[in-house]
Amino acid sequence: MDPNDDQKNSKKYLELRPRRTNILRIFRVLSSDDYTEECKDFIESAEETKEEVAMYRGVVFVSILAQKLLQYIEKPLSLLGSILELCLNIFCNTSNFQIFFNNLFRGKVVVPSERSASFVSINGHLDKRVDLDKNIKPGRTNKYFASLSAMASKLAYENHKFIQITVQNTWKMELLGSFSFWDDRYGGDATQAFLFLDNKTKYSDTIIVAFRGTEPFNANDWSSDCDISFCKLQGIKGKLHQGFVKALGLLHDGNPIIEEGVAYTTITHVLSCHFKSNTATRLIVTGHSLGGALAVLLPAALVMHGEIPLLERLEAVYTFGQPRVGDAEFGKFMEEKFKLYGVEYCRFVYNNDIVPRLPFDNQALMFKHFGKCIYVNSLYEAKIVEEEPLKNYFDCGSVATKRVDAMWEMVRSFFLPRMFGPDYEEGLLQLMFRMSGLVFPGLPDHGLQDYINSTRLATY
């Protein structure tokens, strides 16, 4: 193979920029004979990619239209989420409610701080569990690490103080760092991750890196899931989802961002420093939703930068409700690397969760999953498959069955605590969330409640 081919491929990319256009102009994608030229201000691609992009007309239109609509509701959706989160933290927390009521009686209104250890995210209110499953004993088993990874993925949605208190006081483990990374495109946090040391395993200590996933009221996160922008990186075969690559702190031309404070350089620096003095420590990477995508891309970035010492410590990657991150060529490339370094990759998919079915796997897009998929149905029965059923979610024959599943999941909520104990009791908010499944079945299935239940109750 010509060494110049890899450099040439690294320049192939497609980037959709909905913030640069309006709804009317987006429809020119369908009507224009040469839309790649007329819409080049908001559909940017390398010269080597234009012919390939020209084949994507319908898919490009749907993707950028969805992102534009999400952009329009970005602020009201965020405001709604902030108000709901604030109300939940006031009225569902006895301590916060007493303080709020006492201050209100005195003529003062003091709202709980979003950075306090008692402030809980919406995901935390949907599933209030913070304790690890006492029935799964610490040890070097898939069951233990999958369950711990699911809880870490849930904890990644919380603020830094809450993470610190939970890891140190509740889990009795060592917090190595908790970080938020800024994204200038959106003027806010694009990525959040934390690292902690589990020293309860018998043979060696294990560091877990957990990435935050798609936040329920964050339109930018949902926009990333709908985006079909892709890029090629030097040293990595296949094409990758460009939004996820940027969230990790990599440019689309494949070069790392050198400045301090981006996700990749910060995390690898912490890991390298720790591994220098701890020769027996192993590494696990995890995440839910968008966080799962970043968990898969971190090993790819390590390969790209030749971080062999870190790759040799990497033991497993556990993801939950992870969207597709690349094409078939990338999947084959990563399977070879995981085999070379002895990395176990487990991708959990629960029932009708829509996010693992995005971006679509079809002839136009060619985004594909790879590795072992642990598919868990609504009875918490797990089986290992190459691809989850209904891989692109939409299927006329499943319209009724999805809603039957949604109804069963609501009924099941009343039986779980009676069968398995109070840890499985679901609150009013979670039950209301499940009701939305009657209209949109794939939405509540994406919640962490069922993924945590799956790692605890299913056999895999």
Tab-separated table of C-alpha atoms in Angstrom:
chain	number	residue	atom	x	y	z
A	1	MET	CA	0.000	0.000	0.000
A	2	ASP	CA	1.270	3.454	-0.900
A	3	PRO	CA	2.140	5.360	2.326
A	4	ASN	CA	0.637	8.461	0.765
A	5	ASP	CA	-2.791	6.757	0.622
A	6	ASP	CA	-3.208	6.958	4.393
A	7	GLN	CA	-2.378	10.646	4.362
A	8	LYS	CA	-4.799	11.226	1.477
A	9	ASN	CA	-7.606	9.323	3.208
A	10	SER	CA	-7.146	11.386	6.375
A	11	LYS	CA	-8.369	14.395	4.387
A	12	LYS	CA	-11.697	12.745	3.557
A	13	TYR	CA	-14.477	14.207	5.636
A	14	LEU	CA	-18.069	15.422	5.613
A	15	GLU	CA	-19.230	18.037	8.105
A	16	LEU	CA	-22.809	19.247	8.393
A	17	ARG	CA	-23.166	22.707	9.941
A	18	PRO	CA	-26.867	23.445	10.540
A	19	ARG	CA	-26.085	26.633	12.490
A	20	ARG	CA	-24.993	28.281	9.258
A	21	THR	CA	-28.289	27.918	7.429
A	22	ASN	CA	-32.071	27.954	7.771
A	23	ILE	CA	-34.903	25.519	7.093
A	24	LEU	CA	-35.667	26.852	3.601
A	25	ARG	CA	-32.085	26.523	2.428
A	26	ILE	CA	-31.905	22.977	3.758
A	27	PHE	CA	-34.640	22.006	1.265
A	28	ARG	CA	-32.252	22.994	-1.534
A	29	VAL	CA	-30.441	19.754	-0.766
A	30	LEU	CA	-33.425	17.965	-2.331
A	31	SER	CA	-34.110	20.424	-5.148
A	32	SER	CA	-30.654	21.446	-6.356
A	33	ASP	CA	-28.875	19.529	-9.121
A	34	ASP	CA	-25.493	20.285	-7.560
A	35	TYR	CA	-26.292	20.773	-3.904
A	36	THR	CA	-22.708	20.051	-2.796
A	37	GLU	CA	-21.680	23.322	-4.478
A	38	GLU	CA	-24.737	25.478	-3.685
A	39	CYS	CA	-24.858	24.400	-0.040
A	40	LYS	CA	-21.125	24.327	0.600
A	41	ASP	CA	-21.367	26.947	3.373
A	42	PHE	CA	-23.262	24.509	5.606
A	43	ILE	CA	-22.300	21.181	4.021
A	44	GLU	CA	-18.545	21.082	4.018
A	45	SER	CA	-16.562	18.227	2.563
A	46	ALA	CA	-13.089	17.544	1.235
A	47	GLU	CA	-12.593	17.562	-2.528
A	48	GLU	CA	-11.841	13.838	-2.400
A	49	THR	CA	-15.231	13.210	-0.746
A	50	LYS	CA	-17.608	15.270	-2.926
A	51	GLU	CA	-18.531	12.442	-5.260
A	52	GLU	CA	-19.226	10.185	-2.302
A	53	VAL	CA	-21.290	12.897	-0.578
A	54	ALA	CA	-23.360	13.481	-3.730
A	55	MET	CA	-24.837	9.996	-3.243
A	56	TYR	CA	-26.165	10.930	0.217
A	57	ARG	CA	-28.806	13.477	-0.852
A	58	GLY	CA	-31.782	12.074	1.092
A	59	VAL	CA	-29.756	11.036	4.116
A	60	VAL	CA	-27.926	14.371	4.302
A	61	PHE	CA	-31.261	16.192	4.130
A	62	VAL	CA	-32.828	14.182	6.969
A	63	SER	CA	-29.739	14.505	9.168
A	64	ILE	CA	-29.234	18.246	8.801
A	65	LEU	CA	-32.996	18.954	9.044
A	66	ALA	CA	-33.186	16.989	12.319
A	67	GLN	CA	-30.189	18.904	13.665
A	68	LYS	CA	-31.709	22.219	12.647
A	69	LEU	CA	-35.002	21.437	14.360
A	70	LEU	CA	-33.105	20.421	17.490
A	71	GLN	CA	-31.209	23.703	17.284
A	72	TYR	CA	-34.507	25.648	17.283
A	73	ILE	CA	-35.637	23.960	20.491
A	74	GLU	CA	-32.178	24.018	22.084
A	75	LYS	CA	-32.817	26.883	24.537
A	76	PRO	CA	-36.424	26.062	25.518
A	77	LEU	CA	-35.485	22.394	25.919
A	78	SER	CA	-32.521	23.312	28.113
A	79	LEU	CA	-34.659	25.725	30.138
A	80	LEU	CA	-37.314	23.049	30.612
A	81	GLY	CA	-34.663	20.612	31.789
A	82	SER	CA	-33.160	23.154	34.219
A	83	ILE	CA	-36.558	23.998	35.712
A	84	LEU	CA	-37.511	20.330	36.045
A	85	GLU	CA	-34.145	19.471	37.576
A	86	LEU	CA	-34.382	22.368	40.032
A	87	CYS	CA	-37.920	21.430	41.096
A	88	LEU	CA	-36.907	17.815	41.588
A	89	ASN	CA	-33.960	18.853	43.752
A	90	ILE	CA	-36.170	21.102	45.880
A	91	PHE	CA	-39.265	18.981	46.351
A	92	CYS	CA	-37.746	15.494	46.220
A	93	ASN	CA	-34.919	16.231	48.637
A	94	THR	CA	-36.050	16.648	52.251
A	95	SER	CA	-33.029	18.720	53.296
A	96	ASN	CA	-33.224	21.045	50.281
A	97	PHE	CA	-36.990	21.444	50.719
A	98	GLN	CA	-36.654	22.432	54.395
A	99	ILE	CA	-33.977	25.010	53.578
A	100	PHE	CA	-36.004	26.359	50.660
A	101	PHE	CA	-39.217	26.550	52.716
A	102	ASN	CA	-37.506	28.255	55.686
A	103	ASN	CA	-35.883	30.850	53.424
A	104	LEU	CA	-39.155	31.412	51.574
A	105	PHE	CA	-40.946	31.977	54.900
A	106	ARG	CA	-38.342	34.640	55.738
A	107	GLY	CA	-38.875	36.376	52.424
A	108	LYS	CA	-35.768	34.954	50.755
A	109	VAL	CA	-35.544	32.515	47.884
A	110	VAL	CA	-32.351	30.456	47.861
A	111	VAL	CA	-32.216	27.677	45.291
A	112	PRO	CA	-29.949	24.624	45.642
A	113	SER	CA	-26.534	24.969	44.026
A	114	GLU	CA	-25.986	22.817	40.926
A	115	ARG	CA	-22.455	22.157	42.177
A	116	SER	CA	-23.404	20.879	45.618
A	117	ALA	CA	-23.036	17.247	46.665
A	118	SER	CA	-26.796	17.001	47.231
A	119	PHE	CA	-27.799	18.238	43.759
A	120	VAL	CA	-28.862	15.315	41.546
A	121	SER	CA	-29.280	15.236	37.773
A	122	ILE	CA	-32.491	14.146	36.051
A	123	ASN	CA	-30.887	10.777	35.338
A	124	GLY	CA	-30.148	10.485	39.035
A	125	HIS	CA	-33.805	11.135	39.861
A	126	LEU	CA	-34.977	8.585	37.297
A	127	ASP	CA	-32.772	5.972	38.945
A	128	LYS	CA	-31.862	6.922	42.519
A	129	ARG	CA	-29.496	4.034	43.168
A	130	VAL	CA	-25.954	4.971	44.187
A	131	ASP	CA	-24.903	1.785	46.015
A	132	LEU	CA	-23.249	-1.040	44.122
A	133	ASP	CA	-25.070	-4.375	43.997
A	134	LYS	CA	-24.156	-6.235	47.193
A	135	ASN	CA	-25.064	-9.549	45.552
A	136	ILE	CA	-22.238	-9.175	42.999
A	137	LYS	CA	-18.994	-9.645	44.900
A	138	PRO	CA	-15.811	-7.809	43.823
A	139	GLY	CA	-13.610	-9.930	41.593
A	140	ARG	CA	-12.195	-10.202	38.117
A	141	THR	CA	-15.427	-11.310	36.479
A	142	ASN	CA	-17.473	-9.887	33.602
A	143	LYS	CA	-20.515	-9.655	35.861
A	144	TYR	CA	-18.739	-7.522	38.437
A	145	PHE	CA	-17.055	-5.148	36.019
A	146	ALA	CA	-20.134	-4.804	33.791
A	147	SER	CA	-22.274	-3.919	36.807
A	148	LEU	CA	-19.647	-1.492	38.152
A	149	SER	CA	-19.289	0.091	34.689
A	150	ALA	CA	-23.054	0.599	34.388
A	151	MET	CA	-23.144	2.383	37.756
A	152	ALA	CA	-20.103	4.475	36.787
A	153	SER	CA	-21.810	5.434	33.513
A	154	LYS	CA	-24.817	6.642	35.515
A	155	LEU	CA	-22.641	8.547	37.962
A	156	ALA	CA	-20.897	10.339	35.064
A	157	TYR	CA	-24.039	12.486	34.608
A	158	GLU	CA	-23.641	14.051	38.068
A	159	ASN	CA	-21.651	17.094	39.177
A	160	HIS	CA	-18.068	16.755	40.364
A	161	LYS	CA	-18.847	17.031	44.080
A	162	PHE	CA	-21.552	14.346	43.896
A	163	ILE	CA	-19.135	12.068	42.017
A	164	GLN	CA	-16.435	12.608	44.633
A	165	ILE	CA	-18.697	11.848	47.597
A	166	THR	CA	-20.144	8.738	45.932
A	167	VAL	CA	-16.828	7.228	44.828
A	168	GLN	CA	-14.969	7.920	48.061
A	169	ASN	CA	-17.645	7.574	50.744
A	170	THR	CA	-20.190	5.174	49.245
A	171	TRP	CA	-18.078	2.948	46.997
A	172	LYS	CA	-14.932	3.248	49.188
A	173	MET	CA	-12.746	3.701	46.116
A	174	GLU	CA	-10.187	6.314	45.057
A	175	LEU	CA	-11.188	9.165	42.729
A	176	LEU	CA	-8.333	10.008	40.363
A	177	GLY	CA	-10.017	12.906	38.589
A	178	SER	CA	-13.310	14.377	37.398
A	179	PHE	CA	-13.293	16.649	34.346
A	180	SER	CA	-15.577	18.748	32.147
A	181	PHE	CA	-14.355	19.764	28.716
A	182	TRP	CA	-15.552	22.911	26.952
A	183	ASP	CA	-16.788	23.002	23.355
A	184	ASP	CA	-16.614	26.379	21.609
A	185	ARG	CA	-19.125	25.241	18.990
A	186	TYR	CA	-21.925	25.170	21.555
A	187	GLY	CA	-20.571	27.407	24.296
A	188	GLY	CA	-20.866	24.712	26.945
A	189	ASP	CA	-19.599	21.400	28.277
A	190	ALA	CA	-19.279	18.899	25.441
A	191	THR	CA	-17.694	16.043	27.359
A	192	GLN	CA	-17.551	15.008	30.985
A	193	ALA	CA	-15.565	12.097	32.360
A	194	PHE	CA	-14.149	10.821	35.610
A	195	LEU	CA	-11.533	8.257	36.566
A	196	PHE	CA	-11.449	6.154	39.702
A	197	LEU	CA	-9.402	3.299	41.107
A	198	ASP	CA	-11.138	0.090	42.146
A	199	ASN	CA	-8.724	-1.618	44.546
A	200	LYS	CA	-11.189	-4.276	45.722
A	201	THR	CA	-10.310	-6.844	43.078
A	202	LYS	CA	-8.250	-9.814	44.216
A	203	TYR	CA	-5.388	-9.907	41.739
A	204	SER	CA	-4.773	-6.293	40.740
A	205	ASP	CA	-6.201	-2.809	40.951
A	206	THR	CA	-8.338	-1.496	38.098
A	207	ILE	CA	-8.839	2.057	36.830
A	208	ILE	CA	-12.245	2.788	35.306
A	209	VAL	CA	-12.693	5.723	32.925
A	210	ALA	CA	-16.379	6.680	32.622
A	211	PHE	CA	-17.699	9.139	30.022
A	212	ARG	CA	-20.964	11.060	30.377
A	213	GLY	CA	-23.556	10.303	27.733
A	214	THR	CA	-26.500	12.024	26.051
A	215	GLU	CA	-28.300	14.273	28.519
A	216	PRO	CA	-32.114	14.103	28.223
A	217	PHE	CA	-32.674	17.859	27.744
A	218	ASN	CA	-29.490	18.653	25.821
A	219	ALA	CA	-30.387	19.248	22.155
A	220	ASN	CA	-26.698	19.324	21.188
A	221	ASP	CA	-26.179	15.780	22.470
A	222	TRP	CA	-29.204	14.520	20.540
A	223	SER	CA	-27.983	16.438	17.511
A	224	SER	CA	-24.670	14.578	17.693
A	225	ASP	CA	-26.561	11.274	17.718
A	226	CYS	CA	-28.437	12.346	14.547
A	227	ASP	CA	-25.356	13.712	12.801
A	228	ILE	CA	-23.822	11.766	9.900
A	229	SER	CA	-20.668	13.872	9.610
A	230	PHE	CA	-17.608	11.681	9.219
A	231	CYS	CA	-13.860	11.951	8.962
A	232	LYS	CA	-10.810	9.790	8.367
A	233	LEU	CA	-7.883	9.767	10.753
A	234	GLN	CA	-4.265	9.011	9.981
A	235	GLY	CA	-3.287	5.593	11.231
A	236	ILE	CA	-6.890	4.354	11.534
A	237	LYS	CA	-8.700	2.476	8.784
A	238	GLY	CA	-12.282	3.385	7.924
A	239	LYS	CA	-14.354	6.482	8.537
A	240	LEU	CA	-15.474	7.793	11.921
A	241	HIS	CA	-18.302	9.919	13.270
A	242	GLN	CA	-16.793	13.400	13.255
A	243	GLY	CA	-18.841	14.811	16.137
A	244	PHE	CA	-17.682	12.048	18.496
A	245	VAL	CA	-14.073	12.485	17.362
A	246	LYS	CA	-14.185	16.202	18.144
A	247	ALA	CA	-15.819	15.589	21.528
A	248	LEU	CA	-12.839	13.438	22.459
A	249	GLY	CA	-10.472	16.261	21.538
A	250	LEU	CA	-9.190	15.264	18.090
A	251	LEU	CA	-9.223	17.320	14.914
A	252	HIS	CA	-10.751	15.872	11.761
A	253	ASP	CA	-7.336	15.709	10.054
A	254	GLY	CA	-6.185	13.218	12.655
A	255	ASN	CA	-3.818	15.363	14.696
A	256	PRO	CA	-4.262	15.585	18.472
A	257	ILE	CA	-5.098	18.924	20.059
A	258	ILE	CA	-1.983	19.736	22.054
A	259	GLU	CA	-3.450	22.288	24.459
A	260	GLU	CA	-4.164	21.257	28.027
A	261	GLY	CA	-7.769	20.670	28.964
A	262	VAL	CA	-9.115	18.568	26.089
A	263	ALA	CA	-10.524	15.136	26.866
A	264	TYR	CA	-7.950	12.877	25.212
A	265	THR	CA	-4.777	14.599	26.456
A	266	THR	CA	-6.130	15.103	29.983
A	267	ILE	CA	-7.261	11.497	30.437
A	268	THR	CA	-4.132	9.923	28.934
A	269	HIS	CA	-1.914	12.172	31.083
A	270	VAL	CA	-3.650	11.017	34.281
A	271	LEU	CA	-3.428	7.373	33.194
A	272	SER	CA	0.233	7.577	32.208
A	273	CYS	CA	1.189	9.205	35.510
A	274	HIS	CA	-0.615	6.527	37.501
A	275	PHE	CA	0.708	3.562	35.514
A	276	LYS	CA	4.322	4.669	35.955
A	277	SER	CA	4.165	3.867	39.661
A	278	ASN	CA	1.578	1.066	39.575
A	279	THR	CA	2.721	-1.782	37.364
A	280	ALA	CA	-0.157	-4.161	38.157
A	281	THR	CA	-3.038	-1.764	37.509
A	282	ARG	CA	-5.432	-2.586	34.662
A	283	LEU	CA	-7.749	-0.269	32.705
A	284	ILE	CA	-11.458	-0.393	31.803
A	285	VAL	CA	-13.289	2.244	29.738
A	286	THR	CA	-17.063	2.680	29.837
A	287	GLY	CA	-19.928	4.998	28.995
A	288	HIS	CA	-23.640	5.193	28.263
A	289	SER	CA	-25.110	6.579	25.039
A	290	LEU	CA	-22.773	9.215	23.574
A	291	GLY	CA	-20.399	8.328	26.406
A	292	GLY	CA	-20.273	4.795	25.032
A	293	ALA	CA	-19.175	6.159	21.665
A	294	LEU	CA	-16.321	8.029	23.356
A	295	ALA	CA	-15.390	4.894	25.288
A	296	VAL	CA	-14.875	3.052	21.977
A	297	LEU	CA	-13.001	5.937	20.376
A	298	LEU	CA	-10.525	6.308	23.244
A	299	PRO	CA	-8.754	3.006	22.394
A	300	ALA	CA	-8.810	4.032	18.709
A	301	ALA	CA	-7.079	7.289	19.641
A	302	LEU	CA	-4.522	5.343	21.683
A	303	VAL	CA	-3.783	3.230	18.598
A	304	MET	CA	-3.493	6.343	16.447
A	305	HIS	CA	-0.968	7.925	18.809
A	306	GLY	CA	0.996	4.750	19.446
A	307	GLU	CA	0.209	4.645	23.175
A	308	ILE	CA	1.312	1.017	23.474
A	309	PRO	CA	1.841	1.033	27.294
A	310	LEU	CA	-1.768	2.189	27.803
A	311	LEU	CA	-3.153	-0.295	25.277
A	312	GLU	CA	-1.330	-3.129	27.041
A	313	ARG	CA	-3.087	-2.150	30.299
A	314	LEU	CA	-6.535	-1.921	28.655
A	315	GLU	CA	-8.546	-4.933	29.772
A	316	ALA	CA	-12.109	-4.201	28.623
A	317	VAL	CA	-14.538	-1.699	27.111
A	318	TYR	CA	-18.159	-1.803	28.329
A	319	THR	CA	-20.741	0.384	26.611
A	320	PHE	CA	-24.485	0.812	27.204
A	321	GLY	CA	-26.888	2.114	24.544
A	322	GLN	CA	-23.940	3.167	22.377
A	323	PRO	CA	-24.550	4.737	18.933
A	324	ARG	CA	-22.536	3.636	15.916
A	325	VAL	CA	-19.144	5.330	15.655
A	326	GLY	CA	-17.707	4.179	12.338
A	327	ASP	CA	-18.031	2.036	9.232
A	328	ALA	CA	-17.321	-1.671	8.660
A	329	GLU	CA	-13.668	-1.039	7.829
A	330	PHE	CA	-13.160	0.769	11.126
A	331	GLY	CA	-14.919	-2.060	12.964
A	332	LYS	CA	-12.652	-4.686	11.410
A	333	PHE	CA	-9.607	-2.556	12.214
A	334	MET	CA	-10.596	-2.201	15.880
A	335	GLU	CA	-11.476	-5.893	16.239
A	336	GLU	CA	-7.937	-6.719	15.095
A	337	LYS	CA	-6.438	-4.261	17.583
A	338	PHE	CA	-8.603	-5.493	20.454
A	339	LYS	CA	-7.536	-9.070	19.669
A	340	LEU	CA	-3.882	-8.032	19.484
A	341	TYR	CA	-3.935	-6.390	22.918
A	342	GLY	CA	-6.373	-8.826	24.547
A	343	VAL	CA	-9.163	-6.276	25.046
A	344	GLU	CA	-12.701	-7.489	25.698
A	345	TYR	CA	-15.389	-5.297	24.127
A	346	CYS	CA	-18.979	-5.755	25.336
A	347	ARG	CA	-21.748	-3.592	23.882
A	348	PHE	CA	-24.996	-3.802	25.848
A	349	VAL	CA	-28.246	-3.025	24.021
A	350	TYR	CA	-31.553	-3.065	25.871
A	351	ASN	CA	-34.716	-4.018	23.974
A	352	ASN	CA	-36.011	-1.204	21.688
A	353	ASP	CA	-33.461	1.469	22.646
A	354	ILE	CA	-33.254	3.759	19.608
A	355	VAL	CA	-29.763	5.233	20.162
A	356	PRO	CA	-27.797	2.024	19.332
A	357	ARG	CA	-29.696	2.064	16.014
A	358	LEU	CA	-28.193	5.482	15.110
A	359	PRO	CA	-26.708	6.638	12.771
A	360	PHE	CA	-28.509	4.285	10.406
A	361	ASP	CA	-26.734	1.262	8.998
A	362	ASN	CA	-27.725	1.336	5.341
A	363	GLN	CA	-26.165	1.417	1.902
A	364	ALA	CA	-25.813	5.190	1.916
A	365	LEU	CA	-24.331	5.808	5.364
A	366	MET	CA	-22.520	2.534	6.007
A	367	PHE	CA	-22.151	3.183	9.754
A	368	LYS	CA	-21.876	-0.214	11.441
A	369	HIS	CA	-21.433	-1.708	14.883
A	370	PHE	CA	-18.721	-4.247	15.568
A	371	GLY	CA	-17.753	-6.655	18.322
A	372	LYS	CA	-19.881	-8.621	20.765
A	373	CYS	CA	-23.406	-7.301	21.305
A	374	ILE	CA	-25.138	-8.393	24.500
A	375	TYR	CA	-28.799	-7.893	23.650
A	376	VAL	CA	-31.195	-7.868	26.608
A	377	ASN	CA	-34.971	-8.109	26.121
A	378	SER	CA	-37.750	-6.779	28.376
A	379	LEU	CA	-37.616	-9.978	30.483
A	380	TYR	CA	-33.926	-9.259	31.181
A	381	GLU	CA	-32.912	-12.279	29.152
A	382	ALA	CA	-29.547	-11.750	27.497
A	383	LYS	CA	-28.104	-13.296	24.383
A	384	ILE	CA	-24.948	-12.592	22.408
A	385	VAL	CA	-25.643	-11.497	18.831
A	386	GLU	CA	-23.728	-9.836	16.019
A	387	GLU	CA	-26.365	-7.130	15.621
A	388	GLU	CA	-29.378	-6.117	17.691
A	389	PRO	CA	-32.848	-6.820	16.189
A	390	LEU	CA	-34.410	-3.973	14.165
A	391	LYS	CA	-30.952	-2.547	13.538
A	392	ASN	CA	-32.360	0.690	12.080
A	393	TYR	CA	-35.276	0.835	14.555
A	394	PHE	CA	-38.063	1.571	12.045
A	395	ASP	CA	-40.061	-1.426	10.918
A	396	CYS	CA	-43.786	-1.529	10.127
A	397	GLY	CA	-44.175	-4.983	11.605
A	398	SER	CA	-42.841	-3.877	14.999
A	399	VAL	CA	-45.178	-0.905	15.575
A	400	ALA	CA	-47.559	-2.940	17.736
A	401	THR	CA	-44.982	-5.164	19.437
A	402	LYS	CA	-42.939	-2.162	20.616
A	403	ARG	CA	-45.975	-0.717	22.349
A	404	VAL	CA	-46.839	-4.063	23.887
A	405	ASP	CA	-43.299	-4.122	25.264
A	406	ALA	CA	-43.757	-0.572	26.608
A	407	MET	CA	-46.971	-1.596	28.393
A	408	TRP	CA	-45.273	-4.663	29.853
A	409	GLU	CA	-42.363	-2.532	31.133
A	410	MET	CA	-44.860	-0.350	33.014
A	411	VAL	CA	-46.526	-3.407	34.563
A	412	ARG	CA	-43.147	-4.967	35.311
A	413	SER	CA	-42.217	-1.941	37.458
A	414	PHE	CA	-44.649	-3.121	40.138
A	415	PHE	CA	-43.301	-6.683	40.210
A	416	LEU	CA	-39.530	-6.075	40.250
A	417	PRO	CA	-39.223	-4.780	43.854
A	418	ARG	CA	-41.377	-7.661	45.103
A	419	MET	CA	-39.214	-10.181	43.280
A	420	PHE	CA	-35.712	-8.744	43.758
A	421	GLY	CA	-35.929	-6.245	46.598
A	422	PRO	CA	-36.219	-2.472	47.187
A	423	ASP	CA	-33.220	-1.680	44.946
A	424	TYR	CA	-35.523	-2.238	41.973
A	425	GLU	CA	-38.323	0.046	43.082
A	426	GLU	CA	-39.149	2.727	40.507
A	427	GLY	CA	-40.348	6.198	41.463
A	428	LEU	CA	-43.151	8.269	39.967
A	429	LEU	CA	-40.798	10.081	37.569
A	430	GLN	CA	-39.489	6.810	36.156
A	431	LEU	CA	-43.041	5.491	35.734
A	432	MET	CA	-44.035	8.677	33.879
A	433	PHE	CA	-40.956	8.266	31.689
A	434	ARG	CA	-42.020	4.715	30.895
A	435	MET	CA	-45.451	6.006	29.837
A	436	SER	CA	-43.776	7.972	27.037
A	437	GLY	CA	-42.873	4.590	25.563
A	438	LEU	CA	-46.470	4.161	24.453
A	439	VAL	CA	-45.845	7.007	22.007
A	440	PHE	CA	-42.111	6.611	21.416
A	441	PRO	CA	-41.032	3.108	22.540
A	442	GLY	CA	-37.313	3.604	21.990
A	443	LEU	CA	-37.045	6.581	24.323
A	444	PRO	CA	-37.523	5.118	27.854
A	445	ASP	CA	-35.581	2.010	26.789
A	446	HIS	CA	-32.520	4.225	26.527
A	447	GLY	CA	-32.650	5.009	30.250
A	448	LEU	CA	-29.959	3.716	32.578
A	449	GLN	CA	-32.514	2.017	34.841
A	450	ASP	CA	-32.851	-0.913	32.466
A	451	TYR	CA	-29.147	-1.106	31.657
A	452	ILE	CA	-28.240	-1.335	35.339
A	453	ASN	CA	-30.984	-3.924	35.845
A	454	SER	CA	-29.630	-5.842	32.851
A	455	THR	CA	-26.104	-6.090	34.259
A	456	ARG	CA	-27.501	-7.278	37.597
A	457	LEU	CA	-30.303	-9.641	36.576
A	458	ALA	CA	-29.340	-11.013	33.177
A	459	THR	CA	-26.969	-13.929	32.635
A	460	TYR	CA	-24.207	-13.223	30.130
